[in-house]
Each structure stands twice: as structure tokens, then as C-alpha cells.
Short mmCIF file of C-alpha atoms and ligand atoms in Angstrom, two decimals:
data_model
loop_
_atom_site.label_atom_id
_atom_site.label_comp_id
_atom_site.label_asym_id
_atom_site.label_seq_id
_atom_site.Cartn_x
_atom_site.Cartn_y
_atom_site.Cartn_z
CA MET A 150 -9.23 -11.00 15.72
CA SER A 151 -11.75 -8.72 14.01
CA LEU A 152 -10.18 -7.40 10.89
CA MET A 153 -11.51 -4.57 8.57
CA VAL A 154 -10.36 -2.54 5.04
CA ARG A 155 -12.01 0.40 4.09
CA GLU A 156 -12.11 3.45 2.12
CA MET A 157 -9.54 5.48 4.40
CA ALA A 158 -11.56 9.00 5.30
CA GLU A 159 -10.05 12.12 4.98
CA SER A 160 -9.89 12.82 8.36
CA GLU A 161 -7.22 9.88 8.95
CA VAL A 162 -4.39 10.60 6.66
CA GLY A 163 -2.35 12.03 10.12
CA LEU A 164 -2.01 7.13 9.97
CA VAL A 165 0.62 7.59 6.31
CA ILE A 166 1.68 10.93 7.78
CA ASP A 167 2.98 10.08 10.53
CA TYR A 168 4.02 6.59 9.58
CA PHE A 169 6.49 7.94 7.39
CA HIS A 170 7.46 10.95 9.31
CA ALA A 171 7.89 8.58 12.65
CA SER A 172 10.26 5.45 10.52
CA PRO A 173 13.49 5.11 12.49
CA PRO A 174 15.62 5.32 8.72
CA GLU A 175 16.95 1.66 8.93
CA HIS A 176 13.05 1.12 8.18
CA LEU A 177 12.42 3.79 5.64
CA GLU A 178 15.24 2.33 4.12
CA LEU A 179 14.44 -1.18 4.05
CA ILE A 180 11.53 -0.24 2.89
CA GLY A 181 13.03 2.33 0.00
CA VAL A 182 11.52 6.18 0.80
CA ASP A 183 14.48 8.20 0.59
CA PRO A 184 13.82 10.68 3.67
CA VAL A 185 14.66 13.43 2.03
CA ARG A 186 11.57 12.94 -0.27
CA LEU A 187 9.28 13.14 2.36
CA PRO A 188 6.95 16.06 2.10
CA LYS A 189 6.66 18.06 4.72
CA ARG A 190 3.19 17.59 6.97
CA GLU A 191 1.23 20.74 6.37
CA ALA A 192 1.72 19.98 2.11
CA TRP A 193 1.98 17.02 2.97
CA ARG A 194 -2.57 16.72 3.90
CA ALA A 195 -2.89 19.49 1.86
CA TYR A 196 -2.34 17.42 -1.15
CA TYR A 197 -4.97 14.36 0.46
CA GLU A 198 -7.49 17.18 0.99
CA GLN A 199 -7.35 18.07 -2.94
CA VAL A 200 -7.07 14.88 -3.81
CA PHE A 201 -9.90 13.93 -1.55
CA GLN A 202 -11.94 16.26 -4.07
CA GLN A 203 -11.05 14.11 -7.12
CA PRO A 204 -13.92 11.84 -7.91
CA LEU A 205 -12.92 8.23 -8.65
CA GLU A 206 -12.48 8.27 -11.67
CA ARG A 207 -10.09 10.74 -11.69
CA ARG A 208 -8.21 9.75 -8.13
CA GLU A 209 -5.05 10.18 -8.34
CA THR A 210 -4.35 7.64 -4.77
CA LEU A 211 -7.29 5.97 -3.39
CA LEU A 212 -6.20 5.16 0.54
CA LEU A 213 -7.81 2.56 2.90
CA THR A 214 -7.67 2.08 6.36
CA TRP A 215 -6.53 -1.37 7.45
CA LEU A 216 -8.32 -1.53 11.35
CA ASP A 217 -7.87 -4.95 13.83
CA ASP A 218 -10.80 -5.23 16.00
CA GLU A 219 -11.79 -1.20 14.80
CA ARG A 220 -8.36 -0.15 16.27
CA PRO A 221 -6.08 1.91 12.84
CA PHE A 222 -3.08 -0.89 12.19
CA GLY A 223 -2.01 0.34 8.99
CA PHE A 224 -3.22 0.68 5.37
CA SER A 225 -2.72 0.52 2.12
CA SER A 226 -3.32 2.52 -1.17
CA ALA A 227 -3.14 2.52 -4.96
CA ASP A 228 -1.14 5.39 -7.39
CA LYS A 229 -0.32 4.69 -10.81
CA ILE A 230 -4.41 4.95 -11.55
CA VAL A 231 -5.73 4.21 -14.77
CA PHE A 232 -9.36 3.74 -13.89
CA GLY A 233 -10.81 1.06 -16.18
CA GLN A 234 -7.30 -1.01 -16.34
CA ARG A 235 -4.99 -1.19 -13.63
CA ALA A 236 -3.20 0.22 -10.21
CA HIS A 237 0.36 -0.29 -8.66
CA MET A 238 -0.63 -1.13 -4.53
CA HIS A 239 1.73 -0.25 -1.53
CA LEU A 240 1.09 -2.03 2.08
CA HIS A 241 1.53 -1.03 5.33
CA VAL A 242 1.04 -2.80 8.64
CA THR A 243 2.39 0.69 10.98
CA LEU A 244 3.59 -0.55 14.61
CA PRO A 245 6.40 -3.16 14.42
CA ASP A 246 4.73 -4.32 17.00
CA ASP A 247 1.55 -5.37 14.92
CA ARG A 248 3.49 -6.85 12.17
CA ARG A 249 4.41 -10.79 11.51
CA ARG A 250 0.64 -11.73 13.49
CA GLY A 251 -1.23 -12.69 10.11
CA LEU A 252 -2.07 -9.02 9.81
CA GLY A 253 -0.91 -7.88 6.02
CA VAL A 254 -1.80 -11.02 4.48
CA GLU A 255 -5.78 -10.82 4.70
CA ALA A 256 -5.35 -7.00 5.11
CA VAL A 257 -3.98 -7.17 0.59
CA ARG A 258 -6.43 -9.72 0.52
CA ARG A 259 -8.45 -7.54 0.88
CA SER A 260 -7.36 -4.28 -0.32
CA VAL A 261 -7.38 -6.31 -3.44
CA GLU A 262 -10.59 -7.03 -3.48
CA LEU A 263 -11.81 -3.03 -3.33
CA TYR A 264 -9.20 -1.83 -5.30
CA PHE A 265 -10.95 -4.29 -7.95
CA ALA A 266 -14.08 -3.48 -7.51
CA GLN A 267 -14.42 0.96 -6.98
CA LEU A 268 -11.38 1.31 -9.66
CA ARG A 269 -12.56 -2.06 -11.81
CA LEU A 270 -9.58 -2.67 -12.19
CA LYS A 271 -8.01 -5.63 -14.86
CA ARG A 272 -4.39 -5.66 -13.15
CA LEU A 273 -3.58 -4.50 -10.13
CA PHE A 274 1.21 -4.35 -9.90
CA CYS A 275 3.34 -3.80 -6.06
CA GLU A 276 6.78 -3.81 -6.83
CA PRO A 277 8.44 -3.61 -3.28
CA HIS A 278 11.72 -3.50 -2.42
CA ALA A 279 12.90 -6.53 -4.00
CA PHE A 280 16.10 -6.95 -0.51
CA ASN A 281 12.50 -6.42 2.18
CA PRO A 282 11.69 -9.61 2.80
CA THR A 283 8.35 -9.10 4.24
CA PRO A 284 6.33 -7.79 0.80
CA ASN A 285 7.85 -10.44 -0.67
CA ARG A 286 6.17 -13.22 1.40
CA THR A 287 3.24 -11.61 2.15
CA LEU A 288 2.63 -11.05 -2.01
CA PRO A 289 1.70 -14.51 -2.70
CA SER A 290 0.50 -15.55 0.11
CA ALA A 291 -2.14 -12.70 -0.87
CA GLY A 292 -3.02 -14.12 -4.67
CA PHE A 293 0.17 -11.79 -6.15
CA ARG A 294 1.92 -14.14 -9.42
CA TYR A 295 5.65 -12.83 -8.96
CA LEU A 296 7.26 -11.73 -12.69
CA ASN A 297 10.25 -9.34 -12.39
CA THR A 298 12.79 -7.83 -10.91
CA HIS A 299 14.22 -4.69 -12.52
CA VAL A 300 15.46 -1.30 -10.94
CA THR A 301 13.56 1.65 -10.89
CA VAL A 302 12.81 5.28 -8.69
CA PRO A 303 9.46 3.92 -8.08
CA GLY A 304 8.47 6.49 -7.02
CA PRO A 305 7.78 10.52 -5.75
CA LEU A 306 9.38 9.00 -2.31
CA ASN A 307 11.87 6.64 -3.24
CA PHE A 308 15.53 6.20 -4.59
CA ARG A 309 16.95 4.03 -7.58
CA GLN A 310 16.53 0.22 -6.65
CA PRO A 311 15.60 -3.28 -7.03
CA VAL A 312 12.15 -3.83 -6.67
CA ALA A 313 9.89 -7.25 -7.03
CA ARG A 314 7.33 -6.61 -9.31
CA TRP A 315 3.98 -8.58 -8.64
CA VAL A 316 0.50 -9.86 -10.45
CA ILE A 317 -2.56 -10.03 -9.54
CA THR A 318 -5.85 -9.97 -12.25
CA ARG A 319 -8.72 -10.84 -9.82
CA PRO A 320 -9.50 -11.24 -6.50
CA ARG A 321 -9.11 -13.96 -4.47
CA LYS A 322 -12.02 -15.17 -3.02
CA LEU A 323 -12.50 -14.68 0.23
CA ASP A 324 -12.41 -17.49 2.69
CA SER A 325 -15.61 -16.86 5.17
C1 COA B 577 4.81 -5.85 4.92
C2 COA B 577 3.58 -6.50 5.87
C3 COA B 577 2.35 -5.30 5.48
C4 COA B 577 3.14 -7.82 6.34
O1 COA B 577 2.12 -7.00 6.45
P1 COA B 577 2.72 -8.38 8.19
O2 COA B 577 0.70 -8.33 9.23
O3 COA B 577 3.56 -8.29 9.00
O4 COA B 577 3.04 -10.58 7.13
P2 COA B 577 1.58 -11.18 8.25
O5 COA B 577 1.80 -10.99 8.98
O6 COA B 577 0.19 -11.86 7.30
O7 COA B 577 2.93 -12.52 7.26
C5 COA B 577 2.80 -12.32 5.64
C6 COA B 577 4.12 -13.13 5.10
O8 COA B 577 5.60 -12.93 5.79
C7 COA B 577 6.24 -13.10 6.16
N1 COA B 577 7.55 -12.63 7.05
C8 COA B 577 6.36 -12.22 8.29
N2 COA B 577 7.46 -11.51 8.79
C9 COA B 577 8.88 -12.12 7.64
C10 COA B 577 10.35 -11.87 7.75
N3 COA B 577 10.62 -9.86 8.72
N4 COA B 577 11.03 -12.32 6.91
C11 COA B 577 10.57 -13.00 6.40
N5 COA B 577 9.14 -12.68 6.21
C12 COA B 577 8.00 -12.25 6.96
C13 COA B 577 5.41 -14.52 6.60
O9 COA B 577 5.94 -15.77 7.22
C14 COA B 577 4.26 -14.64 6.39
O10 COA B 577 4.56 -15.40 5.64
P3 COA B 577 4.08 -16.62 5.15
O11 COA B 577 2.34 -16.24 4.64
O12 COA B 577 4.24 -17.53 3.81
O13 COA B 577 3.46 -17.44 5.65
C15 COA B 577 4.44 -5.21 6.85
O14 COA B 577 4.76 -6.29 7.48
C16 COA B 577 5.11 -4.38 7.05
O15 COA B 577 3.99 -3.22 6.92
N6 COA B 577 6.36 -4.19 6.85
C17 COA B 577 7.03 -2.58 6.99
C18 COA B 577 6.46 -1.59 5.75
C19 COA B 577 6.17 -2.74 4.23
O16 COA B 577 8.03 -3.39 4.64
N7 COA B 577 6.40 -2.31 3.78
C20 COA B 577 5.73 -2.79 2.36
C21 COA B 577 6.57 -1.69 1.39
S1 COA B 577 6.45 -2.01 -0.16
#
């Protein structure tokens, strides 16, 4: 395994768009996403085109690509960004066969380091659906601390749901 996490190039945003549009309804349900709220592919691309023109200090969302031996296997995004203060992160290994192999925990650790460095964060939050076991196991392994569980609509793609709120205040040191 040769894992790398880096900022996503604009030419790679199809990884995000295809993942959500190709996910079966039961997967979207598990991650708390309402299929009706997914933007159409072209509108979504146009949105990212505009996002990539924003300077980091005013970015609405920052995307990271996760690669194993140079093959993209997942991505993370940060939103609700208050530059120099806080943001929320999301985590996705795109293909089911790549999940549960230890890639996610390591990719989240490295994403956290990148977000802290690029966005000058003090705190980074993550709010997965409370009944989705995998992120709720992954986050503490990557150094996040559990805060509480509450009911909310966490983002524009989501339906109302219970979410577990996790926070990390400084990046965990890499082992290597
Ligand atoms: C969440 C996700 C990024 C984690 O990545 P991953 O590569 O599958 O996770 P890992 O193999 O690194 O395992 C991380 C932890 O989750 C646990 N885990 C993995 N799959 C699990 C499952 N189905 N049920 C319970 N625990 C699970 C592992 O045992 C490990 O726990 P540990 O560190 O305590 O041993 C990935 O599973 C994923 O993309 N899932 C679908 C999308 C999703 O749910 N995203 C979250 C939306 S907010």
C-alpha cells in the first residue's frame, strides 16, 4: 500500500459526482443523502468550476483525492469553512471492495493534516449519520473526539437525521 492524499485537481471532480450519482439508494440512505437533492451532473461541475476559482481563504469547499499506488480510491471534502478557525470534513472510499482494508483511517489522518495546514484551522468537525457504523469507528481511530449526537439537516444533500458530532483540535503526528 502506497497511500497519498493531496488536493483534488479540477479535472478530477468527476470522482465526487460519479460516486454520488452511481451509489445505490441503500448506500445513500446509510450516509444520510437524499437522492432527490443531488445536483445534476453538469450543474455540479459548473459549481465546482466556480469553487476552484476562489482563493483558499474564501473557499466554500476544499476537495482532497485519496490515492493508493496512484489510483484514486476515495476523497474527502471540507465545507462550512471559517478560514483560520474551523471546518467540517466528509470521508468517502468510493468502491465497496476498497472499504475495510485500513485505507480510510490512514487517509483521514492525512486529510486532517492537510486541512489544518491549508485552512489554518483550530478545530475540524465531522458529523456522520449516527447509525452509520464505519465513519463512527474510523474517526476515533484517526484521532477525533466524540462530542454528542443530535438531530439536524447536516448539509444541502442530506435529509434530517441523527448525527454523531466529532472534533479534532490538532493533527495526529504521522507514524512515519
Ligand atoms: C467511512 C470510510 C471512509 C472508512 O474507510 P475504510 O477504509 O472502510 O475504513 P478502515 O478499513 O480504515 O476501518 C476504519 C474503522 O472502521 C471499522 N469498520 C470498517 N467497516 C466497518 C463496518 N461495516 N462496521 C463496523 N466497523 C467497521 C474498522 O474495523 C476500523 O475500526 P478500528 O480502527 O476500530 O479497527 C469508508 O468505509 C466509506 O467510504 N464508507 C462509505 C461512505 C461513508 O460511510 N462515509 C461517511 C459519510 S459521513
